[in-house]
Amino acid sequence: MHEVVTLQMGQRANYLATHFWNLQESYFTYNENEESPIDHDVHFRPGVGADGSETYTPRTVVYDLKGGFGTLRKYNALYELSDDAATGQGLWDGQEVVQKQAPIPQSDYQKSLDQAGPAPQLTSETVRFWSDYNRVFYHPRSIVQLNEYELNSQIMPFEDWSMGEDLFNDLDKEHELLDRDVRPFAEECDQLRSLQIFTAADDAWGGFAARYIDRLRDEYGKKSIWVWAIEDGTRVQRHAQWKRDINKAKSLYSISPQSNLYVPIMDVPHRLPSYLHVDRQSEWQTTALISSALETVTLPSRLRPYHDFEASLAGDDGAHNIFELQSTINLKPSPKAEEGGPKAETDFDIDFTYDGESRETAHIFNQVQVRRGEPDEPAGSSDLDIGPLRKLRLYNSEPMLQSYYTPLRFPVLDSFPHDLYPTSSSDGLSIVSALTASTRTSERIKAVETTAARLLSVDEREAMVNGLGEIRESYEIGWSGGSDDDDDY
C-alpha cells in the first residue's frame, strides 16, 4: 500500500479539496462483482463509528478559520455521540445563562443527501460555504477550526503572510500540531508515500503552510510533499495586488525548495475557452474547473495497478519541482498520436499557472501527461515511452515525457455547476491534463524577483532575491547543477 495524507488550509483550499473528495467518493462501487479502477485505500482510511459500524473516511486534516466550516459538524452521523441529559456545573452552584449562536441552516442539497432523495440543482447563490456541496463524511480528527481568526473579518483579516507564520508557531508551541493532527493519520498507513497540501499562496495561509512544511520535512524527510498553491485571480486595486505579489514571492521562496511538487494555480485564469461558462465570483464554480484538471493529472497515483507517479515528476535529473497545470476538455475525440509515441505539448485550452503567456517559445524540461475518457487508447501512449524511447529522448535533448491513459471518464457530479461545460455530460468528460516544467517558470520568477526587490524591506530583500535567483537559474536552458546536486535534498 502507498498511502497519501492530505492537509487542507483555508477557504479556497477547502473549496477545491471538497470537489476532489466528492470525485473520489463517486468512484466507489457497491456491487461485489464490480471492482473500481481506483484504489481507494490510497486516500481513504477504514475505521469504526460510534455504533461499532465500519467507516471509510478521507485521510485528511481540514484547517479553516472560525465560521469557515458552515454547517459541517465535527461529529457527523458516523461518529455521533449521545448527548448527556444534563451537564454538570462543577463547583459553580449559581444560575447558568447559556448563550448560543444561531445555527447556520442546512442547505437543501445537504438535506437531500441526508434523506437520500433527489438532489436540487446547486447555484452560486445557494452555495454559501464549501460544506454546502460536500458529499463525504470526515473523521472528527479531520476537522480543525482555528478560532484565533474569523472568516472574512474586516477588523483583522487573515491576509499578511507573517500572520500565518505567527499563527502556526503559536499553535505548534501549544499543541504540537504534527503530533496532534498528522501523526494519527500517518501511523495508520502501511507505507506512507506522500503528503498532499492544498493551500492558498497569496495570503496568510501561505505563511502558515510554509512553517508547517518546514516541520513536515524535518519529521518526514524522505516522503514526497505535493503542494497545490492557489492564487486569487480576481482583479483588485494596486495596493491589494502588491500585498498578494509579496505573499506569492514569500510562498515560492519558502515552500518550493521544501517540496517535491509545487504547482501555482490561478483561481481562475483570465483567459478561458469560449465553451466554458464560469461565474468568476463563485469559488464553487472556479474550483470545480480547477478540480477537473488537478484530479485528472493525479489519477496515476490512484489507479490500479499502482504507477510510480513520483518518478515521473522527478524526470531524468530531478532538478525541477515547480510545475504548470494545464488541461484541455475534449469535446470531440482527439486524433491519434503520431508514430513513435506521444509528444510533449504546449497547446492546451486552459493554463492554470501562467495564463497562456509565451507558450510557443518555451522549452519543456519535463511533462507528465494524462489522457482520460477517450474511446480508444492513443497510439504510442504509456508503454512506448519507457525504455528505448525514453533513452532516445534524452540522447536527442528532447523533453522528458511520461504519458498515461485511462478510459475512465471524468464524472460530472450533481455537486458541480450544471452549466459549466457545454454539454450535459451525463456519461462524463474526456480530458487531457498535464504537469509541465519549462522555461516559463524562469520568466515568472524573474518578475517575482523584481517585485520583491521593489517592495520588500531591506532586512528581507537580499536573502529573498538571492534565493529566488537560485531557483530561477535551474529553469533556464543550459543550466547545470554540478556534482553537488545530490547533496541539496
Coordinates of C-alpha atoms in Angstrom, one line a residue:
M1 CA 0.0 0.0 0.0
H2 CA 1.2 3.5 -0.9
E3 CA -1.0 6.0 1.0
V4 CA -1.3 9.8 0.7
V5 CA -2.2 12.0 3.7
T6 CA -3.8 15.3 2.7
L7 CA -3.8 18.7 4.5
Q8 CA -6.3 21.4 3.6
M9 CA -5.5 25.0 4.6
G10 CA -8.1 27.7 4.3
Q11 CA -11.3 28.5 2.4
R12 CA -10.1 28.4 -1.2
A13 CA -8.1 25.2 -0.5
N14 CA -11.2 23.6 1.1
Y15 CA -13.4 24.6 -1.9
L16 CA -11.0 22.8 -4.2
A17 CA -10.4 19.9 -1.9
T18 CA -14.2 19.3 -1.5
H19 CA -14.6 18.8 -5.2
F20 CA -11.6 16.4 -5.1
W21 CA -13.2 14.3 -2.3
N22 CA -16.6 14.3 -4.0
L23 CA -14.9 12.9 -7.1
Q24 CA -13.1 10.2 -5.1
E25 CA -16.4 9.2 -3.5
S26 CA -18.1 8.9 -6.9
Y27 CA -15.6 6.1 -7.9
F28 CA -16.8 3.7 -5.1
T29 CA -18.6 0.6 -6.4
Y30 CA -21.1 -1.3 -4.3
N31 CA -21.5 -4.4 -6.3
E32 CA -19.2 -7.2 -5.1
N33 CA -18.6 -8.3 -8.6
E34 CA -17.5 -4.9 -9.8
E35 CA -14.1 -3.5 -9.0
S36 CA -13.3 0.2 -9.2
P37 CA -10.3 1.2 -11.3
I38 CA -9.4 3.5 -8.4
D39 CA -7.5 2.1 -5.3
H40 CA -9.5 3.9 -2.6
D41 CA -7.0 2.9 0.2
V42 CA -4.6 5.5 -1.2
H43 CA -6.7 8.4 0.1
F44 CA -9.3 6.8 2.4
R45 CA -8.9 5.1 5.8
P46 CA -11.0 2.4 7.4
G47 CA -12.3 3.0 10.9
V48 CA -15.1 2.3 13.3
G49 CA -18.1 4.5 14.0
A50 CA -19.7 5.4 17.3
D51 CA -22.1 2.5 17.0
G52 CA -19.4 0.0 16.1
S53 CA -20.1 0.0 12.4
E54 CA -17.2 0.1 9.8
T55 CA -16.4 3.5 8.3
Y56 CA -14.3 4.8 5.4
T57 CA -13.2 8.4 5.6
P58 CA -10.6 10.6 3.8
R59 CA -7.0 10.7 5.2
T60 CA -7.1 14.4 5.5
V61 CA -6.8 17.3 8.0
V62 CA -9.1 20.2 7.3
Y63 CA -8.0 23.6 8.7
D64 CA -10.2 26.7 8.5
L65 CA -11.0 29.8 10.4
K66 CA -13.8 30.4 12.8
G67 CA -17.0 30.5 10.7
G68 CA -15.4 28.8 7.7
F69 CA -17.0 25.3 8.1
G70 CA -20.6 26.4 7.5
T71 CA -22.9 23.6 8.6
L72 CA -20.2 20.9 8.8
R73 CA -20.0 19.5 12.3
K74 CA -17.0 17.8 13.9
Y75 CA -19.1 14.8 14.8
N76 CA -21.3 13.6 12.0
A77 CA -23.8 10.8 11.6
L78 CA -21.0 8.1 11.6
Y79 CA -19.5 9.4 14.9
E80 CA -22.5 10.9 16.6
L81 CA -22.3 10.6 20.4
S82 CA -25.4 10.6 22.6
D83 CA -25.9 13.9 24.3
D84 CA -25.9 13.9 28.1
A85 CA -29.2 14.7 29.6
A86 CA -27.6 17.3 31.8
T87 CA -24.1 18.7 32.1
G88 CA -22.5 19.0 35.5
Q89 CA -21.9 22.5 36.9
G90 CA -18.8 21.6 38.7
L91 CA -18.1 23.9 41.7
W92 CA -20.4 26.6 40.4
D93 CA -23.9 26.4 42.2
G94 CA -25.3 29.6 40.8
Q95 CA -27.7 30.1 37.9
E96 CA -26.3 29.5 34.5
V97 CA -27.1 31.6 31.5
V98 CA -26.3 29.8 28.2
Q99 CA -25.9 31.9 25.1
K100 CA -25.8 30.1 21.7
Q101 CA -25.1 31.5 18.3
A102 CA -27.9 30.8 15.9
P103 CA -27.0 27.7 13.8
I104 CA -26.5 28.1 10.1
P105 CA -29.4 26.5 8.3
Q106 CA -28.6 23.4 6.4
S107 CA -28.6 23.7 2.6
D108 CA -31.3 21.9 0.6
Y109 CA -28.6 19.9 -1.1
Q110 CA -27.3 18.6 2.2
K111 CA -30.9 17.8 3.3
S112 CA -31.4 15.8 0.1
L113 CA -28.2 13.8 0.9
D114 CA -29.3 13.1 4.4
Q115 CA -32.8 11.9 3.2
A116 CA -31.4 10.0 0.2
G117 CA -33.7 12.0 -2.0
P118 CA -33.2 13.7 -5.4
A119 CA -30.6 16.5 -5.2
P120 CA -31.7 20.0 -6.1
Q121 CA -29.7 21.9 -8.6
L122 CA -27.0 24.0 -7.0
T123 CA -26.3 27.6 -7.9
S124 CA -23.8 30.2 -7.0
E125 CA -26.4 31.8 -4.7
T126 CA -27.2 28.6 -2.8
V127 CA -23.6 27.6 -2.2
R128 CA -22.6 29.7 0.8
F129 CA -19.8 27.5 2.1
W130 CA -17.7 24.6 0.8
S131 CA -19.6 22.3 3.1
D132 CA -22.8 23.1 1.2
Y133 CA -21.8 20.7 -1.6
N134 CA -19.7 18.3 0.4
R135 CA -20.7 14.6 -0.2
V136 CA -18.3 12.7 2.2
F137 CA -18.2 12.1 5.9
Y138 CA -15.0 13.1 7.7
H139 CA -13.4 11.6 10.8
P140 CA -13.7 14.0 13.8
R141 CA -9.9 14.3 13.9
S142 CA -10.0 15.8 10.4
I143 CA -11.9 18.9 11.4
V144 CA -9.7 21.6 13.0
Q145 CA -11.1 25.0 13.5
L146 CA -8.7 27.8 14.2
N147 CA -10.6 30.2 16.5
E148 CA -7.8 32.9 16.6
Y149 CA -9.1 34.5 13.4
E150 CA -12.6 34.8 11.9
L151 CA -13.5 34.3 8.3
N152 CA -13.9 37.5 6.3
S153 CA -13.2 39.7 9.3
Q154 CA -13.0 43.4 8.5
I155 CA -11.2 44.2 11.7
M156 CA -8.4 41.6 11.5
P157 CA -8.3 40.0 8.0
F158 CA -6.2 36.9 7.6
E159 CA -4.1 38.4 4.8
D160 CA -0.5 39.1 5.8
W161 CA 1.9 36.2 5.2
S162 CA 3.6 36.8 8.6
M163 CA 0.2 36.4 10.4
G164 CA 0.1 32.8 9.1
E165 CA 3.7 32.2 10.3
D166 CA 2.9 33.5 13.7
L167 CA -0.3 31.6 14.0
F168 CA 1.4 28.3 13.2
N169 CA 4.3 29.0 15.6
D170 CA 1.8 29.8 18.4
L171 CA -0.4 26.8 17.8
D172 CA 2.6 24.4 17.4
K173 CA 4.1 25.6 20.6
E174 CA 0.8 25.0 22.4
H175 CA -0.4 21.8 20.8
E176 CA 2.5 20.2 18.8
L177 CA 0.4 20.2 15.6
L178 CA 2.1 17.4 13.8
D179 CA 1.7 15.1 16.8
R180 CA -1.9 16.1 17.3
D181 CA -3.2 16.3 13.7
V182 CA -0.9 14.5 11.3
R183 CA 0.7 11.6 13.1
P184 CA -2.5 9.7 13.9
F185 CA -3.3 9.5 10.1
A186 CA 0.3 8.8 9.2
E187 CA 0.7 6.0 11.7
E188 CA -2.4 4.2 10.3
C189 CA -0.6 3.9 6.9
D190 CA 1.1 0.7 5.8
Q191 CA 3.6 2.7 3.7
L192 CA 3.1 6.5 3.7
R193 CA 4.0 7.7 0.2
S194 CA 3.2 11.4 0.1
L195 CA 1.8 14.4 2.0
Q196 CA -0.5 16.4 -0.2
I197 CA -1.2 20.0 0.7
F198 CA -3.9 22.3 -0.6
T199 CA -3.2 25.9 0.4
A200 CA -3.6 29.5 -0.7
A201 CA -0.2 31.1 -1.5
D202 CA -1.1 34.8 -1.7
D203 CA -2.4 35.4 1.8
A204 CA -1.7 34.4 5.4
W205 CA -2.3 30.7 4.6
G206 CA 1.0 30.8 2.6
G207 CA 2.9 31.7 5.8
F208 CA 1.0 29.0 7.8
A209 CA 1.8 26.4 5.1
A210 CA 5.5 27.4 4.9
R211 CA 6.1 26.8 8.5
Y212 CA 4.0 23.6 8.5
I213 CA 6.0 22.2 5.6
D214 CA 9.3 23.0 7.4
R215 CA 8.1 20.8 10.2
L216 CA 6.8 18.1 7.9
R217 CA 10.2 18.0 6.1
D218 CA 12.0 17.6 9.4
E219 CA 9.7 14.8 10.5
Y220 CA 9.1 13.0 7.2
G221 CA 12.3 13.9 5.4
K222 CA 12.2 11.1 2.7
K223 CA 8.4 11.4 1.9
S224 CA 7.2 13.3 -1.1
I225 CA 5.4 16.6 -0.4
W226 CA 2.9 17.8 -3.1
V227 CA 1.8 21.4 -2.8
W228 CA -1.2 22.9 -4.8
A229 CA -0.6 26.6 -4.2
I230 CA -3.8 28.5 -5.0
E231 CA -3.5 32.2 -6.1
D232 CA -6.5 34.5 -6.3
G233 CA -7.0 35.5 -9.9
T234 CA -9.6 38.3 -9.4
R235 CA -8.6 41.8 -10.2
V236 CA -8.1 44.1 -7.2
Q237 CA -6.7 47.6 -6.5
R238 CA -3.0 48.1 -6.9
H239 CA -2.2 48.2 -3.1
A240 CA -4.0 44.9 -2.6
Q241 CA -2.3 43.4 -5.6
W242 CA 1.1 44.4 -4.2
K243 CA 0.3 42.6 -1.0
R244 CA -0.7 39.5 -2.9
D245 CA 2.5 39.6 -5.0
I246 CA 4.7 39.8 -1.9
N247 CA 2.9 36.9 -0.3
K248 CA 3.3 34.8 -3.5
A249 CA 7.0 35.6 -3.6
K250 CA 7.4 34.5 0.0
S251 CA 5.5 31.3 -0.6
L252 CA 7.6 30.5 -3.7
Y253 CA 10.8 31.2 -1.9
S254 CA 9.9 29.3 1.3
I255 CA 7.8 26.4 0.1
S256 CA 9.0 25.3 -3.3
P257 CA 12.6 24.3 -2.1
Q258 CA 11.0 22.0 0.5
S259 CA 8.5 20.4 -1.9
N260 CA 8.8 17.6 -4.5
L261 CA 5.9 19.1 -6.4
Y262 CA 4.9 22.8 -6.2
V263 CA 2.1 23.9 -8.6
P264 CA 1.0 27.6 -8.6
I265 CA -2.7 27.6 -9.6
M266 CA -4.5 30.8 -10.6
D267 CA -8.1 30.8 -9.4
V268 CA -9.3 31.3 -12.1
P269 CA -7.2 32.1 -15.2
H270 CA -8.1 35.3 -17.0
R271 CA -8.1 33.5 -20.4
L272 CA -10.6 30.7 -20.7
P273 CA -12.0 29.0 -23.8
S274 CA -15.4 30.2 -25.0
Y275 CA -17.0 26.8 -24.5
L276 CA -16.8 27.2 -20.7
H277 CA -19.3 29.2 -18.6
V278 CA -17.7 30.1 -15.3
D279 CA -19.0 32.6 -12.7
R280 CA -15.7 34.2 -11.7
Q281 CA -17.2 35.5 -8.5
S282 CA -18.1 32.0 -7.3
E283 CA -15.3 29.9 -5.6
W284 CA -17.6 26.9 -6.0
Q285 CA -17.5 27.3 -9.8
T286 CA -13.9 28.3 -10.3
T287 CA -12.6 25.5 -8.1
A288 CA -14.8 23.0 -9.9
L289 CA -13.0 23.8 -13.1
I290 CA -9.6 23.5 -11.4
S291 CA -10.5 20.2 -9.9
S292 CA -11.2 18.7 -13.4
A293 CA -7.5 19.3 -14.3
L294 CA -6.0 18.5 -10.9
E295 CA -7.9 15.3 -10.3
T296 CA -7.2 14.1 -13.8
V297 CA -3.4 14.7 -13.7
T298 CA -3.0 12.9 -10.4
L299 CA -5.1 9.9 -11.4
P300 CA -2.0 7.7 -12.0
S301 CA -1.3 7.8 -8.3
R302 CA -4.6 6.1 -7.5
L303 CA -5.1 3.8 -10.4
R304 CA -4.8 0.0 -10.2
P305 CA -2.1 -1.1 -10.7
Y306 CA 0.0 1.5 -8.8
H307 CA 2.0 3.7 -11.1
D308 CA 5.2 5.4 -9.9
F309 CA 3.9 8.9 -10.2
E310 CA 6.8 10.4 -8.2
A311 CA 9.4 9.1 -10.6
S312 CA 7.5 10.8 -13.5
L313 CA 7.6 14.1 -11.7
A314 CA 11.3 13.9 -10.9
G315 CA 12.2 13.4 -14.6
D316 CA 15.7 12.4 -15.6
D317 CA 17.6 14.9 -13.5
G318 CA 15.3 15.5 -10.6
A319 CA 16.2 19.2 -10.8
H320 CA 12.7 20.6 -11.4
N321 CA 9.8 20.6 -8.9
I322 CA 7.8 23.7 -9.9
F323 CA 5.2 22.7 -12.5
E324 CA 2.5 24.3 -14.6
L325 CA -1.0 22.8 -14.6
Q326 CA -2.8 22.7 -17.9
S327 CA -5.7 21.0 -19.5
T328 CA -8.0 20.6 -22.5
I329 CA -11.6 19.3 -22.4
N330 CA -12.1 17.2 -25.5
L331 CA -15.5 17.9 -26.9
K332 CA -14.6 15.7 -29.9
P333 CA -12.4 12.5 -30.0
S334 CA -8.8 13.6 -30.2
P335 CA -6.6 12.4 -33.1
K336 CA -4.2 9.5 -32.7
A337 CA -0.8 10.4 -31.5
E338 CA 1.9 10.4 -34.1
E339 CA 4.0 7.3 -34.8
G340 CA 6.8 7.0 -32.3
G341 CA 4.7 7.8 -29.2
P342 CA 3.2 10.9 -27.6
K343 CA 4.8 14.3 -27.7
A344 CA 5.2 17.0 -25.0
E345 CA 2.6 19.6 -25.6
T346 CA 2.2 23.3 -25.1
D347 CA -1.1 23.9 -26.8
F348 CA -3.7 23.4 -24.1
D349 CA -7.0 25.3 -23.9
I350 CA -6.6 26.2 -20.2
D351 CA -3.4 27.3 -18.5
F352 CA -4.0 27.4 -14.7
T353 CA -0.5 28.6 -13.8
Y354 CA 0.8 31.3 -16.2
D355 CA -2.4 32.1 -18.0
G356 CA -1.3 31.2 -21.5
E357 CA 1.7 33.6 -21.8
S358 CA 4.7 32.8 -24.0
R359 CA 3.9 29.1 -24.5
E360 CA 5.2 28.8 -28.1
T361 CA 8.8 29.7 -27.3
A362 CA 9.0 27.8 -24.0
H363 CA 11.5 25.0 -23.6
I364 CA 10.0 22.0 -21.8
F365 CA 12.2 20.1 -19.4
N366 CA 9.7 17.5 -18.2
Q367 CA 6.0 16.8 -18.7
V368 CA 3.5 14.3 -17.1
Q369 CA 0.6 13.9 -19.4
V370 CA -2.7 12.1 -18.5
R371 CA -5.4 11.4 -21.1
R372 CA -8.7 10.1 -19.8
G373 CA -12.0 9.1 -21.3
E374 CA -11.2 8.7 -24.9
P375 CA -12.8 5.7 -26.6
D376 CA -9.5 4.2 -27.7
E377 CA -6.1 4.4 -26.2
P378 CA -4.0 6.9 -28.2
A379 CA -1.3 5.3 -30.3
G380 CA 2.0 5.1 -28.7
S381 CA 0.9 6.2 -25.2
S382 CA 2.2 4.9 -21.9
D383 CA 4.3 1.8 -22.5
L384 CA 6.2 3.0 -25.6
D385 CA 7.6 5.9 -23.5
I386 CA 9.6 3.5 -21.3
G387 CA 13.0 2.1 -22.2
P388 CA 14.5 2.7 -25.6
L389 CA 12.2 5.6 -26.5
R390 CA 12.9 7.4 -23.2
K391 CA 16.7 7.0 -23.8
L392 CA 16.3 8.3 -27.3
R393 CA 14.5 11.4 -26.0
L394 CA 17.4 12.0 -23.5
Y395 CA 20.0 11.5 -26.2
N396 CA 18.3 14.0 -28.5
S397 CA 17.8 16.5 -25.7
E398 CA 14.1 16.2 -26.1
P399 CA 11.7 16.8 -23.1
M400 CA 11.3 14.0 -20.7
L401 CA 7.7 12.9 -21.0
Q402 CA 5.6 10.3 -19.2
S403 CA 2.2 9.7 -20.7
Y404 CA -0.7 7.9 -19.0
Y405 CA -4.0 6.8 -20.4
T406 CA -7.2 5.6 -18.8
P407 CA -10.7 5.0 -20.3
L408 CA -12.2 6.3 -17.0
R409 CA -14.1 9.4 -17.9
F410 CA -14.3 12.5 -15.7
P411 CA -17.6 12.3 -13.8
V412 CA -19.7 15.4 -13.8
L413 CA -21.5 15.2 -10.4
D414 CA -24.6 16.9 -9.2
S415 CA -22.3 18.9 -6.8
F416 CA -20.8 20.5 -9.9
P417 CA -22.2 23.6 -11.7
H418 CA -24.7 22.3 -14.1
D419 CA -23.8 24.7 -17.0
L420 CA -20.0 24.9 -16.5
Y421 CA -19.5 22.6 -19.6
P422 CA -21.2 23.0 -22.9
T423 CA -23.0 19.6 -22.8
S424 CA -24.9 17.8 -20.1
S425 CA -22.0 15.3 -19.9
S426 CA -24.1 12.7 -18.2
D427 CA -21.6 10.0 -19.2
G428 CA -18.6 12.1 -18.1
L429 CA -15.9 14.1 -20.0
S430 CA -12.8 13.3 -21.9
I431 CA -9.9 15.4 -20.6
V432 CA -6.2 15.8 -21.3
S433 CA -4.3 17.3 -18.3
A434 CA -0.6 17.9 -17.8
L435 CA 2.0 19.0 -15.3
T436 CA 4.8 20.8 -17.2
A437 CA 8.2 22.0 -16.0
S438 CA 9.5 24.6 -18.5
T439 CA 11.5 27.8 -19.0
R440 CA 8.3 29.8 -18.4
T441 CA 8.9 29.3 -14.7
S442 CA 12.2 31.2 -15.1
E443 CA 10.4 34.1 -16.7
R444 CA 7.8 34.2 -14.0
I445 CA 10.4 34.0 -11.1
K446 CA 12.3 36.9 -12.8
A447 CA 9.2 39.0 -12.5
V448 CA 8.7 37.9 -8.9
E449 CA 12.3 38.9 -8.1
T450 CA 11.7 42.4 -9.5
T451 CA 8.6 42.8 -7.3
A452 CA 10.4 41.6 -4.2
A453 CA 13.3 43.9 -4.8
R454 CA 11.0 46.9 -5.1
L455 CA 8.5 46.2 -2.3
L456 CA 10.3 44.2 0.4
S457 CA 12.0 45.8 3.4
V458 CA 15.8 45.9 3.4
D459 CA 16.0 43.2 6.0
E460 CA 14.2 40.7 3.8
R461 CA 15.2 41.8 0.3
E462 CA 18.7 40.4 -0.2
A463 CA 18.1 36.9 1.1
M464 CA 14.8 36.5 -0.9
V465 CA 16.1 38.0 -4.1
N466 CA 19.2 35.8 -4.0
G467 CA 17.1 32.7 -3.1
L468 CA 14.7 33.3 -5.9
G469 CA 17.6 33.8 -8.3
E470 CA 19.0 30.4 -7.4
I471 CA 15.6 28.8 -8.1
R472 CA 15.2 30.7 -11.4
E473 CA 18.6 29.5 -12.7
S474 CA 17.6 25.9 -12.7
Y475 CA 14.7 26.7 -15.1
E476 CA 17.0 28.4 -17.7
I477 CA 18.3 26.5 -20.7
G478 CA 21.8 25.3 -20.3
W479 CA 21.8 25.3 -16.5
S480 CA 23.8 22.5 -14.8
G481 CA 23.6 21.8 -11.1
G482 CA 27.1 20.4 -10.9
S483 CA 28.3 17.5 -9.0
D484 CA 26.8 18.6 -5.6
D485 CA 23.2 18.3 -6.7
D486 CA 22.7 15.1 -4.7
D487 CA 23.6 16.9 -1.5
D488 CA 20.9 19.6 -1.9
Y489 CA 18.0 17.5 -0.7

